[in-house]
Short mmCIF file of N, CA and C and ligand atoms in Angstrom, two decimals:
data_model
loop_
_atom_site.label_atom_id
_atom_site.label_comp_id
_atom_site.label_asym_id
_atom_site.label_seq_id
_atom_site.Cartn_x
_atom_site.Cartn_y
_atom_site.Cartn_z
N UNK A 1 47.92 -7.12 -42.57
CA UNK A 1 47.47 -7.13 -40.95
C UNK A 1 48.66 -7.43 -40.07
N UNK A 2 49.86 -6.48 -40.57
CA UNK A 2 51.07 -6.70 -40.04
C UNK A 2 51.50 -5.82 -39.18
N UNK A 3 51.04 -4.64 -39.54
CA UNK A 3 51.78 -3.19 -38.99
C UNK A 3 50.53 -2.26 -38.75
N UNK A 4 50.20 -1.71 -37.52
CA UNK A 4 49.30 -0.82 -37.44
C UNK A 4 49.72 0.37 -36.31
N UNK A 5 49.79 1.56 -36.80
CA UNK A 5 50.33 2.55 -35.93
C UNK A 5 49.36 3.03 -34.99
N UNK A 6 49.69 3.05 -33.83
CA UNK A 6 48.87 3.68 -32.82
C UNK A 6 48.62 5.20 -32.61
N UNK A 7 50.12 5.82 -32.64
CA UNK A 7 50.17 6.98 -32.52
C UNK A 7 51.77 7.40 -32.83
N UNK A 8 52.31 8.29 -32.67
CA UNK A 8 53.77 8.64 -33.07
C UNK A 8 54.77 7.94 -31.81
N UNK A 9 54.25 7.23 -31.09
CA UNK A 9 55.05 6.58 -30.06
C UNK A 9 54.97 4.98 -30.17
N UNK A 10 53.78 4.55 -30.54
CA UNK A 10 53.48 3.24 -30.44
C UNK A 10 52.92 2.51 -31.59
N UNK A 11 53.39 1.29 -31.74
CA UNK A 11 52.69 0.56 -32.81
C UNK A 11 52.40 -0.76 -32.68
N UNK A 12 51.58 -1.62 -33.51
CA UNK A 12 51.50 -2.88 -33.52
C UNK A 12 52.10 -3.64 -34.41
N UNK A 13 52.74 -4.94 -34.20
CA UNK A 13 53.31 -5.87 -35.29
C UNK A 13 53.42 -7.30 -34.77
N UNK A 14 53.49 -8.25 -35.55
CA UNK A 14 53.48 -9.65 -35.21
C UNK A 14 54.52 -10.01 -34.01
N UNK A 15 54.27 -10.75 -33.43
CA UNK A 15 55.16 -11.40 -32.30
C UNK A 15 56.48 -12.04 -32.98
N UNK A 16 57.70 -11.88 -32.60
CA UNK A 16 58.91 -12.70 -33.06
C UNK A 16 59.63 -13.45 -31.86
N UNK A 17 60.33 -14.42 -32.41
CA UNK A 17 61.34 -15.09 -31.50
C UNK A 17 62.24 -14.17 -30.52
N UNK A 18 62.44 -12.80 -31.26
CA UNK A 18 63.35 -11.91 -30.48
C UNK A 18 62.62 -11.24 -29.22
N UNK A 19 61.11 -11.33 -29.27
CA UNK A 19 60.52 -10.74 -28.32
C UNK A 19 60.51 -11.54 -26.99
N UNK A 20 61.16 -12.67 -27.19
CA UNK A 20 61.01 -13.56 -25.81
C UNK A 20 61.61 -13.00 -24.48
N UNK A 21 62.53 -12.31 -24.73
CA UNK A 21 63.33 -11.49 -23.64
C UNK A 21 62.37 -10.62 -22.88
N UNK A 22 61.67 -9.86 -23.83
CA UNK A 22 60.73 -9.08 -23.20
C UNK A 22 59.45 -9.35 -22.56
N UNK A 23 58.88 -10.66 -23.13
CA UNK A 23 57.80 -11.42 -22.57
C UNK A 23 58.24 -11.67 -21.28
N UNK A 24 59.47 -12.40 -21.12
CA UNK A 24 59.73 -12.86 -19.84
C UNK A 24 59.91 -11.68 -18.72
N UNK A 25 60.52 -10.58 -19.34
CA UNK A 25 60.77 -9.59 -18.51
C UNK A 25 59.49 -8.83 -17.78
N UNK A 26 58.56 -8.62 -18.62
CA UNK A 26 57.15 -8.02 -18.03
C UNK A 26 56.02 -9.01 -17.74
N UNK A 27 56.04 -10.25 -18.20
CA UNK A 27 55.02 -11.04 -17.92
C UNK A 27 55.43 -11.80 -16.55
N UNK A 28 56.48 -11.61 -15.93
CA UNK A 28 56.68 -12.17 -14.50
C UNK A 28 56.12 -11.17 -13.72
N UNK A 29 54.67 -10.87 -13.69
CA UNK A 29 54.03 -9.74 -12.96
C UNK A 29 52.88 -10.42 -12.25
N UNK A 30 52.56 -10.40 -10.91
CA UNK A 30 51.69 -11.14 -10.44
C UNK A 30 50.41 -10.62 -10.66
N UNK A 31 50.38 -9.31 -10.93
CA UNK A 31 48.85 -8.56 -11.22
C UNK A 31 48.84 -8.69 -12.66
N UNK A 32 49.53 -9.12 -13.58
CA UNK A 32 49.02 -9.63 -14.88
C UNK A 32 48.67 -10.87 -14.76
N UNK A 33 49.19 -11.70 -14.11
CA UNK A 33 48.60 -13.18 -14.02
C UNK A 33 47.33 -13.24 -13.22
N UNK A 34 46.97 -12.06 -12.25
CA UNK A 34 45.82 -12.17 -11.69
C UNK A 34 44.74 -11.71 -12.60
N UNK A 35 45.05 -10.86 -13.64
CA UNK A 35 44.12 -10.32 -14.47
C UNK A 35 43.73 -11.11 -15.92
N UNK A 36 44.54 -12.14 -15.96
CA UNK A 36 44.66 -12.59 -17.34
C UNK A 36 44.29 -14.35 -17.27
N UNK A 37 43.74 -14.96 -18.22
CA UNK A 37 43.28 -16.57 -18.05
C UNK A 37 44.35 -17.20 -18.54
N UNK A 38 45.08 -16.87 -19.55
CA UNK A 38 46.17 -18.01 -19.97
C UNK A 38 47.63 -17.75 -19.84
N UNK A 39 47.91 -16.61 -19.30
CA UNK A 39 49.30 -16.13 -19.01
C UNK A 39 49.94 -16.86 -17.78
N UNK A 40 50.90 -17.84 -17.97
CA UNK A 40 51.49 -18.39 -16.86
C UNK A 40 52.30 -17.64 -15.81
N UNK A 41 52.49 -18.14 -14.49
CA UNK A 41 53.21 -17.43 -13.62
C UNK A 41 53.94 -18.44 -12.75
N UNK A 42 55.30 -18.50 -12.49
CA UNK A 42 56.20 -17.60 -13.23
C UNK A 42 56.19 -17.68 -14.74
N UNK A 43 56.72 -16.82 -15.53
CA UNK A 43 56.68 -16.87 -16.73
C UNK A 43 58.24 -17.06 -17.28
N UNK A 44 58.35 -18.19 -17.92
CA UNK A 44 59.64 -18.61 -18.45
C UNK A 44 60.02 -18.43 -19.87
N UNK A 45 61.19 -18.64 -20.16
CA UNK A 45 61.55 -18.52 -21.85
C UNK A 45 60.86 -19.49 -22.62
N UNK A 46 60.58 -20.87 -21.90
CA UNK A 46 59.83 -21.55 -22.75
C UNK A 46 58.54 -21.25 -22.83
N UNK A 47 57.82 -20.57 -21.86
CA UNK A 47 56.40 -20.10 -22.09
C UNK A 47 56.48 -19.08 -23.20
N UNK A 48 57.57 -18.36 -23.34
CA UNK A 48 57.62 -17.23 -24.22
C UNK A 48 57.79 -17.98 -25.79
N UNK A 49 58.61 -18.97 -25.77
CA UNK A 49 58.74 -19.87 -27.13
C UNK A 49 57.44 -20.12 -27.41
N UNK A 50 56.55 -20.96 -26.82
CA UNK A 50 55.46 -21.54 -26.97
C UNK A 50 54.55 -20.72 -27.34
N UNK A 51 54.41 -19.46 -26.78
CA UNK A 51 53.42 -18.51 -27.25
C UNK A 51 53.66 -17.92 -28.40
N UNK A 52 55.03 -17.52 -28.81
CA UNK A 52 55.43 -17.19 -30.30
C UNK A 52 55.13 -17.97 -31.32
N UNK A 53 55.31 -19.45 -30.93
CA UNK A 53 55.08 -20.50 -31.78
C UNK A 53 53.44 -20.55 -32.07
N UNK A 54 52.71 -20.66 -31.08
CA UNK A 54 51.15 -20.64 -31.09
C UNK A 54 50.74 -19.49 -32.19
N UNK A 55 51.21 -18.23 -31.78
CA UNK A 55 51.02 -17.28 -32.62
C UNK A 55 51.01 -17.50 -34.13
N UNK A 56 52.26 -18.02 -34.41
CA UNK A 56 52.83 -18.51 -35.76
C UNK A 56 51.57 -19.40 -36.37
N UNK A 57 51.24 -20.52 -35.59
CA UNK A 57 50.36 -21.44 -35.96
C UNK A 57 49.06 -21.00 -36.40
N UNK A 58 48.50 -20.15 -35.37
CA UNK A 58 47.27 -19.41 -35.68
C UNK A 58 47.32 -18.62 -37.08
N UNK A 59 48.43 -17.88 -37.20
CA UNK A 59 48.31 -17.04 -38.24
C UNK A 59 48.31 -18.23 -39.61
N UNK A 60 49.08 -19.29 -39.62
CA UNK A 60 48.83 -20.04 -40.68
C UNK A 60 47.47 -20.71 -40.94
N UNK A 61 46.90 -21.10 -39.78
CA UNK A 61 45.66 -21.71 -39.81
C UNK A 61 44.69 -20.83 -40.31
N UNK A 62 44.61 -19.44 -39.99
CA UNK A 62 43.36 -18.66 -40.56
C UNK A 62 43.96 -17.66 -41.70
N UNK A 63 45.30 -17.95 -41.96
CA UNK A 63 45.66 -17.14 -43.29
C UNK A 63 45.77 -15.70 -43.01
N UNK A 64 45.64 -15.35 -41.70
CA UNK A 64 45.97 -13.91 -41.47
C UNK A 64 46.28 -13.73 -39.90
N UNK A 65 47.22 -12.60 -39.59
CA UNK A 65 47.69 -12.61 -38.24
C UNK A 65 46.71 -11.82 -37.27
N UNK A 66 46.31 -12.38 -36.40
CA UNK A 66 45.57 -11.55 -35.38
C UNK A 66 46.11 -11.53 -33.96
N UNK A 67 47.31 -11.79 -33.60
CA UNK A 67 48.06 -11.62 -32.49
C UNK A 67 49.09 -10.31 -32.70
N UNK A 68 49.19 -9.47 -31.91
CA UNK A 68 50.28 -8.45 -31.91
C UNK A 68 51.05 -8.04 -30.95
N UNK A 69 52.43 -7.70 -30.89
CA UNK A 69 53.00 -6.85 -30.07
C UNK A 69 52.62 -5.66 -30.06
N UNK A 70 52.47 -4.92 -28.81
CA UNK A 70 52.45 -3.37 -28.72
C UNK A 70 53.99 -2.97 -28.63
N UNK A 71 54.45 -2.13 -29.44
CA UNK A 71 55.92 -1.83 -29.60
C UNK A 71 56.24 -0.13 -29.48
N UNK A 72 57.29 0.04 -28.58
CA UNK A 72 57.38 1.53 -28.38
C UNK A 72 58.28 1.73 -29.73
N UNK A 73 58.75 3.31 -29.73
CA UNK A 73 59.52 3.57 -30.95
C UNK A 73 60.76 3.07 -31.15
N UNK A 74 61.27 2.32 -29.95
CA UNK A 74 62.71 1.52 -30.31
C UNK A 74 62.32 0.28 -30.82
N UNK A 75 61.15 -0.08 -31.18
CA UNK A 75 60.70 -1.40 -31.63
C UNK A 75 60.45 -2.52 -30.67
N UNK A 76 60.71 -2.07 -29.21
CA UNK A 76 60.78 -2.94 -28.08
C UNK A 76 59.29 -3.43 -27.91
N UNK A 77 59.13 -4.71 -27.31
CA UNK A 77 57.73 -5.18 -26.91
C UNK A 77 57.28 -4.43 -25.73
N UNK A 78 56.13 -3.83 -25.33
CA UNK A 78 55.88 -3.28 -24.30
C UNK A 78 54.29 -4.14 -23.87
N UNK A 79 53.95 -4.89 -24.70
CA UNK A 79 52.46 -5.45 -24.57
C UNK A 79 52.07 -6.17 -25.53
N UNK A 80 50.73 -6.69 -25.35
CA UNK A 80 50.39 -7.67 -26.39
C UNK A 80 48.81 -7.49 -26.53
N UNK A 81 48.30 -7.99 -27.75
CA UNK A 81 46.88 -7.80 -27.91
C UNK A 81 46.34 -8.89 -29.11
N UNK A 82 45.17 -9.20 -29.00
CA UNK A 82 44.79 -10.07 -29.97
C UNK A 82 43.34 -10.24 -30.24
N UNK A 83 42.79 -10.91 -31.47
CA UNK A 83 41.66 -11.59 -31.25
C UNK A 83 41.70 -13.04 -31.02
N UNK A 84 41.08 -13.42 -30.20
CA UNK A 84 41.10 -14.89 -29.80
C UNK A 84 40.66 -15.62 -30.78
N UNK A 85 39.93 -15.52 -31.88
CA UNK A 85 39.35 -16.47 -32.77
C UNK A 85 38.58 -17.63 -31.86
N UNK A 86 37.62 -16.88 -31.29
CA UNK A 86 36.78 -17.75 -30.41
C UNK A 86 35.72 -18.52 -30.88
N UNK A 87 34.96 -18.00 -31.98
CA UNK A 87 33.57 -18.68 -32.76
C UNK A 87 34.26 -19.18 -33.70
N UNK A 88 33.15 -19.90 -34.44
CA UNK A 88 33.52 -20.56 -35.74
C UNK A 88 34.18 -19.81 -36.81
N UNK A 89 34.87 -20.43 -37.90
CA UNK A 89 35.80 -19.67 -38.76
C UNK A 89 35.09 -18.36 -39.32
N UNK A 90 33.88 -18.25 -39.77
CA UNK A 90 33.33 -17.21 -40.58
C UNK A 90 32.61 -16.51 -39.54
N UNK A 91 32.67 -16.69 -38.36
CA UNK A 91 31.92 -15.80 -37.36
C UNK A 91 31.93 -14.28 -37.70
N UNK A 92 30.93 -13.46 -37.59
CA UNK A 92 31.03 -12.01 -37.47
C UNK A 92 31.30 -11.60 -36.34
N UNK A 93 31.65 -12.36 -35.31
CA UNK A 93 31.91 -11.84 -34.08
C UNK A 93 33.26 -12.31 -33.28
N UNK A 94 33.91 -11.99 -32.50
CA UNK A 94 34.97 -12.26 -31.81
C UNK A 94 35.46 -11.69 -30.64
N UNK A 95 36.44 -12.08 -29.91
CA UNK A 95 36.79 -11.59 -28.58
C UNK A 95 38.16 -11.16 -28.58
N UNK A 96 38.40 -10.03 -27.94
CA UNK A 96 39.84 -9.38 -27.82
C UNK A 96 40.52 -9.69 -26.45
N UNK A 97 41.56 -9.81 -26.21
CA UNK A 97 42.31 -9.82 -25.14
C UNK A 97 43.59 -8.84 -25.35
N UNK A 98 44.30 -8.40 -24.06
CA UNK A 98 45.22 -7.54 -24.13
C UNK A 98 45.88 -7.37 -22.67
N UNK A 99 47.25 -7.09 -22.80
CA UNK A 99 47.94 -6.65 -21.53
C UNK A 99 49.04 -5.68 -21.85
N UNK A 100 49.41 -5.06 -20.83
CA UNK A 100 50.43 -3.93 -21.12
C UNK A 100 51.48 -4.10 -19.96
N UNK A 101 52.83 -3.84 -20.35
CA UNK A 101 53.85 -3.83 -19.13
C UNK A 101 53.60 -2.66 -18.20
N UNK A 102 53.71 -3.16 -16.88
CA UNK A 102 53.68 -2.34 -15.76
C UNK A 102 54.09 -0.82 -15.94
N UNK A 103 55.40 -0.43 -16.33
CA UNK A 103 55.68 0.83 -16.38
C UNK A 103 55.03 1.63 -17.37
N UNK A 104 54.21 1.14 -18.28
CA UNK A 104 53.43 2.07 -19.13
C UNK A 104 51.99 2.30 -18.89
N UNK A 105 51.53 1.61 -17.81
CA UNK A 105 50.25 1.91 -17.15
C UNK A 105 49.67 3.14 -17.08
N UNK A 106 48.50 3.50 -17.12
CA UNK A 106 47.68 4.61 -16.82
C UNK A 106 48.41 5.77 -17.58
N UNK A 107 48.74 5.63 -18.90
CA UNK A 107 49.06 6.54 -19.77
C UNK A 107 48.12 6.63 -20.88
N UNK A 108 47.14 6.01 -20.98
CA UNK A 108 46.12 5.86 -22.00
C UNK A 108 46.48 5.28 -23.19
N UNK A 109 47.61 4.38 -23.10
CA UNK A 109 48.03 3.41 -24.24
C UNK A 109 47.01 2.51 -24.74
N UNK A 110 46.40 1.46 -23.52
CA UNK A 110 45.64 0.33 -23.82
C UNK A 110 44.34 1.15 -24.62
N UNK A 111 43.96 2.18 -24.02
CA UNK A 111 42.60 2.50 -24.47
C UNK A 111 42.67 2.97 -26.23
N UNK A 112 43.85 3.48 -26.51
CA UNK A 112 44.15 3.81 -28.08
C UNK A 112 44.42 2.32 -28.78
N UNK A 113 44.90 1.52 -28.22
CA UNK A 113 45.15 -0.19 -28.90
C UNK A 113 43.93 -0.50 -28.75
N UNK A 114 42.93 -0.56 -27.94
CA UNK A 114 41.50 -1.02 -28.17
C UNK A 114 40.74 -0.72 -29.19
N UNK A 115 40.98 0.87 -29.31
CA UNK A 115 40.29 1.58 -30.31
C UNK A 115 40.82 1.07 -31.67
N UNK A 116 42.09 0.90 -31.72
CA UNK A 116 42.62 0.34 -33.02
C UNK A 116 42.13 -1.11 -33.43
N UNK A 117 42.19 -1.84 -32.30
CA UNK A 117 41.65 -3.28 -32.38
C UNK A 117 40.20 -2.98 -33.24
N UNK A 118 39.41 -2.23 -32.60
CA UNK A 118 38.13 -2.42 -33.10
C UNK A 118 37.95 -1.88 -34.60
N UNK A 119 39.02 -0.82 -35.08
CA UNK A 119 39.02 -0.49 -36.29
C UNK A 119 39.43 -1.62 -37.24
N UNK A 120 40.29 -2.42 -36.79
CA UNK A 120 41.11 -3.41 -37.41
C UNK A 120 39.69 -4.70 -37.55
N UNK A 121 39.24 -4.86 -36.47
CA UNK A 121 38.15 -6.14 -36.47
C UNK A 121 36.76 -5.62 -37.26
N UNK A 122 36.55 -4.21 -37.24
CA UNK A 122 35.20 -3.90 -38.37
C UNK A 122 35.69 -3.63 -39.71
N UNK A 123 36.91 -3.03 -39.84
CA UNK A 123 37.23 -2.94 -41.32
C UNK A 123 38.04 -3.92 -41.79
N UNK A 124 38.94 -4.54 -41.42
CA UNK A 124 39.82 -5.47 -42.01
C UNK A 124 39.17 -6.97 -41.90
N UNK A 125 38.73 -7.32 -40.54
CA UNK A 125 38.39 -8.78 -40.38
C UNK A 125 36.86 -9.07 -40.77
N UNK A 126 36.39 -8.00 -41.04
CA UNK A 126 34.51 -7.90 -41.29
C UNK A 126 33.65 -8.27 -40.16
N UNK A 127 34.13 -8.07 -38.95
CA UNK A 127 33.27 -8.39 -37.64
C UNK A 127 32.18 -7.34 -37.56
N UNK A 128 31.29 -7.74 -36.87
CA UNK A 128 30.12 -7.02 -36.59
C UNK A 128 30.06 -6.82 -35.09
N UNK A 129 30.55 -7.68 -34.37
CA UNK A 129 30.50 -7.57 -33.03
C UNK A 129 31.76 -7.75 -32.23
N UNK A 130 32.36 -7.16 -31.43
CA UNK A 130 33.78 -7.38 -30.61
C UNK A 130 33.29 -7.47 -29.23
N UNK A 131 33.70 -8.57 -28.63
CA UNK A 131 33.55 -8.91 -27.03
C UNK A 131 35.05 -8.89 -26.31
N UNK A 132 34.68 -8.51 -25.36
CA UNK A 132 35.94 -8.59 -24.25
C UNK A 132 35.36 -9.17 -22.74
N UNK A 133 36.01 -10.04 -22.20
CA UNK A 133 35.37 -10.41 -20.77
C UNK A 133 36.49 -10.30 -19.94
N UNK A 134 36.06 -9.66 -18.75
CA UNK A 134 37.14 -9.06 -17.77
C UNK A 134 36.60 -9.57 -16.59
N UNK A 135 37.66 -9.93 -15.67
CA UNK A 135 37.45 -10.53 -14.29
C UNK A 135 36.63 -9.21 -13.70
N UNK A 136 35.82 -9.58 -12.94
CA UNK A 136 35.07 -8.44 -12.37
C UNK A 136 35.80 -7.59 -11.41
N UNK A 137 36.84 -8.02 -10.82
CA UNK A 137 37.54 -7.11 -10.10
C UNK A 137 38.54 -6.22 -10.74
N UNK A 138 38.74 -6.23 -12.16
CA UNK A 138 39.40 -5.56 -12.93
C UNK A 138 38.92 -4.23 -13.42
N UNK A 139 38.97 -3.21 -12.31
CA UNK A 139 38.41 -2.03 -12.79
C UNK A 139 38.97 -1.31 -14.03
N UNK A 140 40.38 -1.44 -13.93
CA UNK A 140 41.36 -0.58 -14.97
C UNK A 140 40.76 -1.20 -16.29
N UNK A 141 40.89 -2.28 -16.48
CA UNK A 141 40.49 -3.04 -17.91
C UNK A 141 38.82 -2.79 -18.18
N UNK A 142 38.10 -2.58 -17.20
CA UNK A 142 36.67 -2.11 -17.62
C UNK A 142 36.62 -0.66 -18.09
N UNK A 143 37.31 0.18 -17.37
CA UNK A 143 37.59 1.49 -17.72
C UNK A 143 38.14 1.89 -19.22
N UNK A 144 39.08 0.84 -19.34
CA UNK A 144 39.60 0.87 -20.94
C UNK A 144 38.44 0.72 -21.71
N UNK A 145 37.73 -0.15 -21.55
CA UNK A 145 36.75 -0.82 -22.33
C UNK A 145 35.60 0.26 -22.64
N UNK A 146 35.28 0.87 -21.39
CA UNK A 146 34.37 2.04 -21.58
C UNK A 146 34.76 3.31 -22.37
N UNK A 147 35.97 3.57 -21.97
CA UNK A 147 36.61 4.65 -22.85
C UNK A 147 36.79 4.38 -24.38
N UNK A 148 36.94 3.14 -24.54
CA UNK A 148 36.88 2.68 -26.13
C UNK A 148 35.48 2.30 -26.81
N UNK A 149 34.62 2.65 -26.00
CA UNK A 149 32.99 2.83 -26.59
C UNK A 149 32.30 1.57 -26.51
N UNK A 150 32.91 0.64 -25.55
CA UNK A 150 32.15 -0.74 -25.26
C UNK A 150 31.08 -0.35 -24.49
N UNK A 151 30.11 -1.34 -24.66
CA UNK A 151 28.89 -1.32 -23.66
C UNK A 151 29.07 -2.55 -22.54
N UNK A 152 28.53 -2.33 -21.30
CA UNK A 152 28.56 -3.54 -20.42
C UNK A 152 27.39 -4.44 -21.03
N UNK A 153 27.74 -5.81 -20.98
CA UNK A 153 26.73 -6.71 -21.42
C UNK A 153 26.31 -7.68 -20.41
N UNK A 154 26.70 -7.50 -19.24
CA UNK A 154 26.20 -8.25 -18.19
C UNK A 154 27.26 -8.94 -17.32
N UNK A 155 26.87 -9.27 -16.23
CA UNK A 155 27.67 -10.00 -15.08
C UNK A 155 27.77 -11.57 -15.54
N UNK A 156 28.87 -12.19 -15.60
CA UNK A 156 28.79 -13.76 -15.84
C UNK A 156 29.33 -14.41 -14.49
N UNK A 157 28.33 -14.59 -13.52
CA UNK A 157 28.52 -15.00 -12.33
C UNK A 157 29.26 -16.57 -12.53
N UNK A 158 30.32 -16.52 -11.60
CA UNK A 158 31.10 -17.70 -11.45
C UNK A 158 31.30 -18.43 -12.82
N UNK A 159 31.85 -17.74 -13.65
CA UNK A 159 31.88 -18.27 -15.15
C UNK A 159 33.60 -18.41 -15.68
N UNK A 160 34.52 -18.05 -14.60
CA UNK A 160 35.75 -18.18 -14.99
C UNK A 160 36.60 -19.11 -13.88
N UNK A 161 37.25 -20.08 -14.24
CA UNK A 161 38.05 -20.79 -13.37
C UNK A 161 39.21 -20.24 -13.46
N UNK A 162 39.66 -19.85 -12.27
CA UNK A 162 41.10 -19.07 -11.94
C UNK A 162 41.54 -19.73 -10.65
N UNK A 163 42.64 -20.09 -10.61
CA UNK A 163 43.26 -20.80 -9.42
C UNK A 163 42.33 -21.67 -8.68
N UNK A 164 41.61 -22.32 -9.55
CA UNK A 164 40.64 -23.43 -8.88
C UNK A 164 39.49 -22.86 -8.29
N UNK A 165 39.32 -21.55 -8.54
CA UNK A 165 37.92 -20.94 -7.86
C UNK A 165 37.35 -20.50 -9.27
N UNK A 166 36.05 -20.54 -9.16
CA UNK A 166 35.02 -19.94 -9.87
C UNK A 166 34.78 -18.50 -9.47
N UNK A 167 35.40 -17.42 -10.46
CA UNK A 167 34.96 -16.19 -10.25
C UNK A 167 34.16 -15.57 -11.38
N UNK A 168 33.70 -14.24 -10.92
CA UNK A 168 32.66 -13.46 -12.05
C UNK A 168 33.54 -12.70 -13.03
N UNK A 169 32.91 -12.97 -14.21
CA UNK A 169 33.36 -12.15 -15.41
C UNK A 169 32.34 -11.01 -15.75
N UNK A 170 32.94 -9.97 -16.17
CA UNK A 170 32.08 -8.85 -16.85
C UNK A 170 32.09 -8.97 -18.47
N UNK A 171 31.00 -8.95 -19.14
CA UNK A 171 30.88 -8.92 -20.67
C UNK A 171 30.63 -7.64 -20.89
N UNK A 172 31.69 -7.15 -21.95
CA UNK A 172 31.47 -5.96 -22.69
C UNK A 172 31.50 -6.22 -24.36
N UNK A 173 30.83 -5.45 -25.06
CA UNK A 173 30.79 -5.51 -26.15
C UNK A 173 30.53 -4.35 -27.04
N UNK A 174 30.99 -4.35 -28.25
CA UNK A 174 31.05 -3.20 -29.30
C UNK A 174 30.49 -3.77 -30.64
N UNK A 175 29.46 -3.19 -31.18
CA UNK A 175 28.78 -3.49 -32.63
C UNK A 175 28.78 -2.60 -33.43
N UNK A 176 28.82 -2.99 -34.94
CA UNK A 176 28.42 -1.86 -35.93
C UNK A 176 27.22 -2.46 -36.73
C1 LIG B 1 44.28 -3.23 -17.78
C2 LIG B 1 45.50 -2.32 -18.52
C3 LIG B 1 45.44 -3.13 -19.96
C4 LIG B 1 45.11 -1.09 -18.77
O1 LIG B 1 46.07 -0.36 -19.45
P1 LIG B 1 46.38 1.01 -19.42
O2 LIG B 1 47.07 1.67 -20.65
O3 LIG B 1 47.11 1.49 -18.40
O4 LIG B 1 44.98 1.75 -19.71
P2 LIG B 1 44.55 3.18 -19.94
O5 LIG B 1 45.59 4.13 -19.24
O6 LIG B 1 44.14 3.48 -21.19
O7 LIG B 1 43.31 3.47 -18.99
C5 LIG B 1 43.25 2.99 -17.76
C6 LIG B 1 42.12 3.74 -16.65
O8 LIG B 1 41.95 2.92 -15.58
C7 LIG B 1 42.05 3.57 -14.68
N1 LIG B 1 42.49 2.98 -13.63
C8 LIG B 1 43.64 2.34 -13.38
N2 LIG B 1 43.73 1.33 -12.07
C9 LIG B 1 42.44 1.80 -11.78
C10 LIG B 1 42.02 1.06 -10.60
N3 LIG B 1 42.62 0.37 -9.65
N4 LIG B 1 40.66 1.18 -10.42
C11 LIG B 1 39.93 2.09 -11.25
N5 LIG B 1 40.21 2.61 -12.32
C12 LIG B 1 41.63 2.27 -12.62
C13 LIG B 1 42.92 4.81 -15.16
O9 LIG B 1 42.63 5.74 -13.93
C14 LIG B 1 42.26 4.88 -16.44
O10 LIG B 1 40.94 5.75 -16.32
P3 LIG B 1 41.14 7.25 -16.59
O11 LIG B 1 41.70 7.41 -17.95
O12 LIG B 1 39.46 7.53 -16.64
O13 LIG B 1 41.78 7.86 -15.45
C15 LIG B 1 46.89 -2.71 -17.73
O14 LIG B 1 46.87 -2.30 -16.51
C16 LIG B 1 47.23 -4.18 -17.84
O15 LIG B 1 47.72 -4.75 -18.60
N6 LIG B 1 46.88 -5.00 -16.63
C17 LIG B 1 47.21 -6.22 -16.46
C18 LIG B 1 46.55 -7.29 -17.53
C19 LIG B 1 45.24 -6.87 -17.76
O16 LIG B 1 44.35 -6.61 -16.92
N7 LIG B 1 44.59 -7.31 -19.01
C20 LIG B 1 43.30 -7.29 -19.38
C21 LIG B 1 42.53 -8.50 -19.14
S1 LIG B 1 40.83 -8.26 -19.60
#
């Protein structure tokens, strides 16, 4: 569960302390903050350290890694993706999350990453259902999920607290 090839240019592997510089570089982006639930803004070195440690703790707790850096050919982190471990330990469903650094948007990268996450979830983690919840204004992320074969599962009205406001989410799912 440590290395997955996306294509000849990109791959997934676990996060490391040496990724913190790239996390700080790319996650100081208001649009990423506006479209995600737990990424802080501004994003500091301490936020990066906290996140890398959290991934290590989760790996220990579950005995398997489910947080990955998306890396380019030079091994540099250009994004992240994960299974959230949202449900009870042996649940057959889970939720995914993902982000990509701005210079890499609209090249089809995340669509391929999400397809790969589905393959990992269904074949390696034994899942039967994979979910994603997107803020209703995030058309690019909805498009990614549609291109990766997810179905729209409904509007979750005022279900997400962001910036002290309740906003709508869109549930997407894929099942086998
Ligand atoms: C959303 C995100 C992951 C997309 O990654 P990506 O690699 O650019 O996605 P892809 O290139 O595979 O596909 C993007 C699709 O959205 C479309 N798109 C991009 N911006 C759009 C917009 N503002 N409105 C509608 N569609 C849009 C693109 O045209 C493309 O669709 P197409 O192939 O039919 O033309 C990336 O923009 C990101 O990290 N955003 C900030 C964090 C975030 O939103 N994370 C997801 C939280 S649920």
